[in-house]
Structure formats: C-alpha cells, structure tokens
Amino acid sequence: MQPQYQVQSTWNNNSIFIAGNSQTNLFGGNQLIAGCEVISYYDLDLTGNVIKELDGVYTRILNKLNLTINELATNEQKACVNSDAEDAILYIVDSGFVSSTGNGRLVRKTIAGLAYIYPLGQQDLQTTHYRPLLIATDNNNTIEGRQLNRRTDFWAYPIR
C-alpha cells in the first residue's frame, strides 16, 4: 500500500520528509511549497482548482505529477519530473499547467523517440494563457521549458 500524505496548508519541508514511494496530495486553497532543501516527492497530486506555489525551493517529482486543474507556479525555481514515462505529468487540458518566471522551469527527463507534453501557461488577473509544448527528442535527455508571457510584438514580430 502506498503511504499517503494529505496537506491542506503550506508545506514547509526542513529535510525531515523522505518521499519513498508515497503519494502527497496538496488539497487546500492557494498553497506554498517551502523549505531549506531540495524537496522530493514520489507522486505529487494538486487538487482544489487553485495555485500551488514554490517558495524558494527546487522541487523534484520522482514518479508522477498530477496537476488536474491547478497551476503549479515555480516562480524562479525548477520543478523536475524525474520519470521518463510519457504520462508522468497528468493534467486536464486548458486547466492544469506549470507557470514560471525568470530562471524557473518545468524540467522533464526524456527517452529518444517518445513525445512529451509540457503543460505550460501563465495567468494574470483576467486571462489564463495555456500553451502546451510537445517535444520529441532523438536521444535520452533532460529538457527544460517555460512559457514567456509576452506579446509577439514585444520583440517587433508581427501579431497574426
């Protein structure tokens, strides 16, 4: 039986938590994932239709990241999915996504010949911009992605 952790408020890991093969469910309202070390989860489930936000900590998901309809805001940090399975990130189209700023990224391990979805997006007060990225590689790799929330005319490209 897979051990389960249900977290309703801020997750503050001071390096005592060991992921093992556990399932961690962040089910409260807007939640912070904080700590002083790299945080590793085996399976990480986000529920509640809100924002789960990394607060100054690199996060590693060893097996599955289930976004459902939530936003995982990495901010300036990286969220790394260490599983190279194509379905290691679960999400509902147009709803569940990862957003980042600055050097923040969604990182995935990949295997040659498979196609991987990076459910990326950004939201502001009025609009959610969902832009999934599909990547297939010719070799085993680790690839980082993030959506840059800019208009194309920001760099003088025409809007079409």
Tab-separated table of C-alpha atoms in Angstrom:
chain	number	residue	atom	x	y	z
A	1	MET	CA	0.000	0.000	0.000
A	2	GLN	CA	1.323	3.426	-0.988
A	3	PRO	CA	1.729	5.781	2.022
A	4	GLN	CA	-0.328	8.963	1.626
A	5	TYR	CA	0.123	12.477	2.961
A	6	GLN	CA	-2.743	14.985	2.846
A	7	VAL	CA	-1.607	18.612	3.164
A	8	GLN	CA	-4.112	21.449	3.470
A	9	SER	CA	-1.864	24.457	4.137
A	10	THR	CA	1.750	25.469	3.460
A	11	TRP	CA	4.199	22.579	3.018
A	12	ASN	CA	7.395	23.566	4.811
A	13	ASN	CA	9.997	20.822	4.496
A	14	ASN	CA	13.021	21.094	6.759
A	15	SER	CA	14.580	17.940	5.211
A	16	ILE	CA	12.834	15.518	7.577
A	17	PHE	CA	10.336	14.295	4.923
A	18	ILE	CA	11.556	11.312	2.882
A	19	ALA	CA	9.471	10.678	-0.248
A	20	GLY	CA	9.940	6.905	-0.513
A	21	ASN	CA	7.076	5.689	-2.706
A	22	SER	CA	4.486	7.965	-1.075
A	23	GLN	CA	1.665	9.995	-2.576
A	24	THR	CA	1.399	13.608	-1.412
A	25	ASN	CA	-1.841	15.494	-2.030
A	26	LEU	CA	-1.892	19.284	-1.691
A	27	PHE	CA	-5.638	19.871	-1.397
A	28	GLY	CA	-6.109	23.237	0.303
A	29	GLY	CA	-6.573	26.682	-1.153
A	30	ASN	CA	-3.594	28.573	-2.529
A	31	GLN	CA	-0.589	26.797	-1.004
A	32	LEU	CA	3.140	27.396	-0.720
A	33	ILE	CA	5.754	24.664	-1.033
A	34	ALA	CA	8.658	25.925	1.057
A	35	GLY	CA	11.762	24.646	2.780
A	36	CYS	CA	15.506	24.866	3.128
A	37	GLU	CA	16.453	21.857	0.985
A	38	VAL	CA	15.522	20.280	-2.338
A	39	ILE	CA	12.093	18.727	-1.816
A	40	SER	CA	11.424	15.335	-3.393
A	41	TYR	CA	8.022	13.727	-3.824
A	42	TYR	CA	7.276	10.329	-5.304
A	43	ASP	CA	3.747	11.160	-6.526
A	44	LEU	CA	2.531	14.751	-6.133
A	45	ASP	CA	-1.180	15.486	-6.604
A	46	LEU	CA	-2.525	19.041	-6.733
A	47	THR	CA	-6.249	19.432	-6.105
A	48	GLY	CA	-8.566	22.324	-5.327
A	49	ASN	CA	-8.576	24.479	-8.519
A	50	VAL	CA	-6.055	26.990	-7.165
A	51	ILE	CA	-2.356	27.904	-7.289
A	52	LYS	CA	0.328	25.795	-5.615
A	53	GLU	CA	3.483	27.889	-5.473
A	54	LEU	CA	7.160	27.043	-4.973
A	55	ASP	CA	8.644	29.405	-2.402
A	56	GLY	CA	12.412	29.463	-2.906
A	57	VAL	CA	12.887	25.711	-3.188
A	58	TYR	CA	13.798	23.343	-6.034
A	59	THR	CA	11.240	20.527	-6.233
A	60	ARG	CA	11.728	17.050	-7.646
A	61	ILE	CA	8.893	14.643	-8.508
A	62	LEU	CA	10.236	11.115	-8.791
A	63	ASN	CA	7.240	9.424	-10.475
A	64	LYS	CA	4.007	11.345	-11.253
A	65	LEU	CA	2.886	14.960	-11.125
A	66	ASN	CA	-0.907	15.271	-11.233
A	67	LEU	CA	-1.868	18.888	-11.871
A	68	THR	CA	-5.579	18.171	-12.521
A	69	ILE	CA	-6.949	21.721	-12.960
A	70	ASN	CA	-4.332	23.512	-10.853
A	71	GLU	CA	-1.458	25.843	-11.560
A	72	LEU	CA	1.958	24.908	-10.211
A	73	ALA	CA	3.795	28.238	-10.046
A	74	THR	CA	7.525	27.515	-9.922
A	75	ASN	CA	8.413	31.222	-9.817
A	76	GLU	CA	12.239	31.383	-10.126
A	77	GLN	CA	12.682	27.713	-9.143
A	78	LYS	CA	12.616	24.467	-11.091
A	79	ALA	CA	10.142	21.620	-10.781
A	80	CYS	CA	11.797	18.476	-12.133
A	81	VAL	CA	9.840	15.361	-13.112
A	82	ASN	CA	12.428	12.578	-12.909
A	83	SER	CA	10.283	9.877	-14.525
A	84	ASP	CA	10.820	9.442	-18.259
A	85	ALA	CA	7.313	7.996	-18.741
A	86	GLU	CA	5.238	9.943	-21.281
A	87	ASP	CA	2.326	10.107	-18.820
A	88	ALA	CA	4.414	11.254	-15.832
A	89	ILE	CA	2.543	14.585	-15.897
A	90	LEU	CA	-1.240	14.360	-15.687
A	91	TYR	CA	-3.443	17.393	-16.305
A	92	ILE	CA	-6.798	18.494	-17.663
A	93	VAL	CA	-6.360	20.296	-20.994
A	94	ASP	CA	-6.711	24.090	-20.798
A	95	SER	CA	-6.717	23.926	-16.987
A	96	GLY	CA	-3.734	22.239	-15.335
A	97	PHE	CA	-0.381	23.851	-16.112
A	98	VAL	CA	3.020	24.932	-14.819
A	99	SER	CA	3.939	28.624	-14.808
A	100	SER	CA	7.389	30.107	-14.230
A	101	THR	CA	9.214	33.412	-14.097
A	102	GLY	CA	12.869	34.305	-14.613
A	103	ASN	CA	15.007	31.167	-14.367
A	104	GLY	CA	12.081	28.994	-13.234
A	105	ARG	CA	11.329	25.955	-15.396
A	106	LEU	CA	9.460	22.693	-15.763
A	107	VAL	CA	12.138	20.029	-16.262
A	108	ARG	CA	11.480	16.541	-17.672
A	109	LYS	CA	13.604	13.504	-18.353
A	110	THR	CA	13.025	12.125	-21.843
A	111	ILE	CA	13.774	8.997	-23.847
A	112	ALA	CA	14.622	9.046	-27.550
A	113	GLY	CA	11.659	8.575	-29.864
A	114	LEU	CA	8.895	9.451	-27.375
A	115	ALA	CA	6.823	12.651	-27.360
A	116	TYR	CA	6.412	14.595	-24.134
A	117	ILE	CA	3.846	17.244	-23.252
A	118	TYR	CA	4.903	20.212	-21.172
A	119	PRO	CA	1.607	21.777	-19.976
A	120	LEU	CA	2.795	25.370	-19.680
A	121	GLY	CA	0.844	28.519	-19.006
A	122	GLN	CA	0.616	31.877	-17.282
A	123	GLN	CA	-2.282	33.776	-15.834
A	124	ASP	CA	-2.955	37.343	-14.963
A	125	LEU	CA	-5.969	38.867	-13.269
A	126	GLN	CA	-8.232	38.391	-16.279
A	127	THR	CA	-6.844	35.693	-18.544
A	128	THR	CA	-5.216	32.291	-18.425
A	129	HIS	CA	-2.741	31.656	-21.230
A	130	TYR	CA	-2.393	27.889	-21.691
A	131	ARG	CA	0.346	26.871	-24.139
A	132	PRO	CA	1.282	23.188	-24.090
A	133	LEU	CA	4.638	22.311	-25.582
A	134	LEU	CA	5.162	18.947	-27.326
A	135	ILE	CA	8.770	17.785	-27.511
A	136	ALA	CA	10.213	14.642	-29.105
A	137	THR	CA	13.954	14.033	-28.950
A	138	ASP	CA	16.443	11.877	-30.805
A	139	ASN	CA	18.261	10.877	-27.630
A	140	ASN	CA	17.798	10.477	-23.895
A	141	ASN	CA	17.840	13.914	-22.372
A	142	THR	CA	16.622	16.295	-19.714
A	143	ILE	CA	14.739	19.222	-21.227
A	144	GLU	CA	13.557	22.405	-19.524
A	145	GLY	CA	10.626	24.539	-20.629
A	146	ARG	CA	8.656	27.590	-19.612
A	147	GLN	CA	6.164	29.923	-21.214
A	148	LEU	CA	7.253	33.501	-21.650
A	149	ASN	CA	4.153	35.614	-21.178
A	150	ARG	CA	4.855	38.275	-23.777
A	151	ARG	CA	3.143	39.509	-26.877
A	152	THR	CA	4.975	38.749	-30.095
A	153	ASP	CA	5.202	42.438	-30.908
A	154	PHE	CA	7.347	42.836	-27.758
A	155	TRP	CA	10.269	41.797	-29.995
A	156	ALA	CA	8.832	43.562	-33.063
A	157	TYR	CA	7.355	40.357	-34.507
A	158	PRO	CA	4.001	40.907	-36.232
A	159	ILE	CA	0.840	39.726	-34.483
A	160	ARG	CA	-1.087	37.238	-36.625
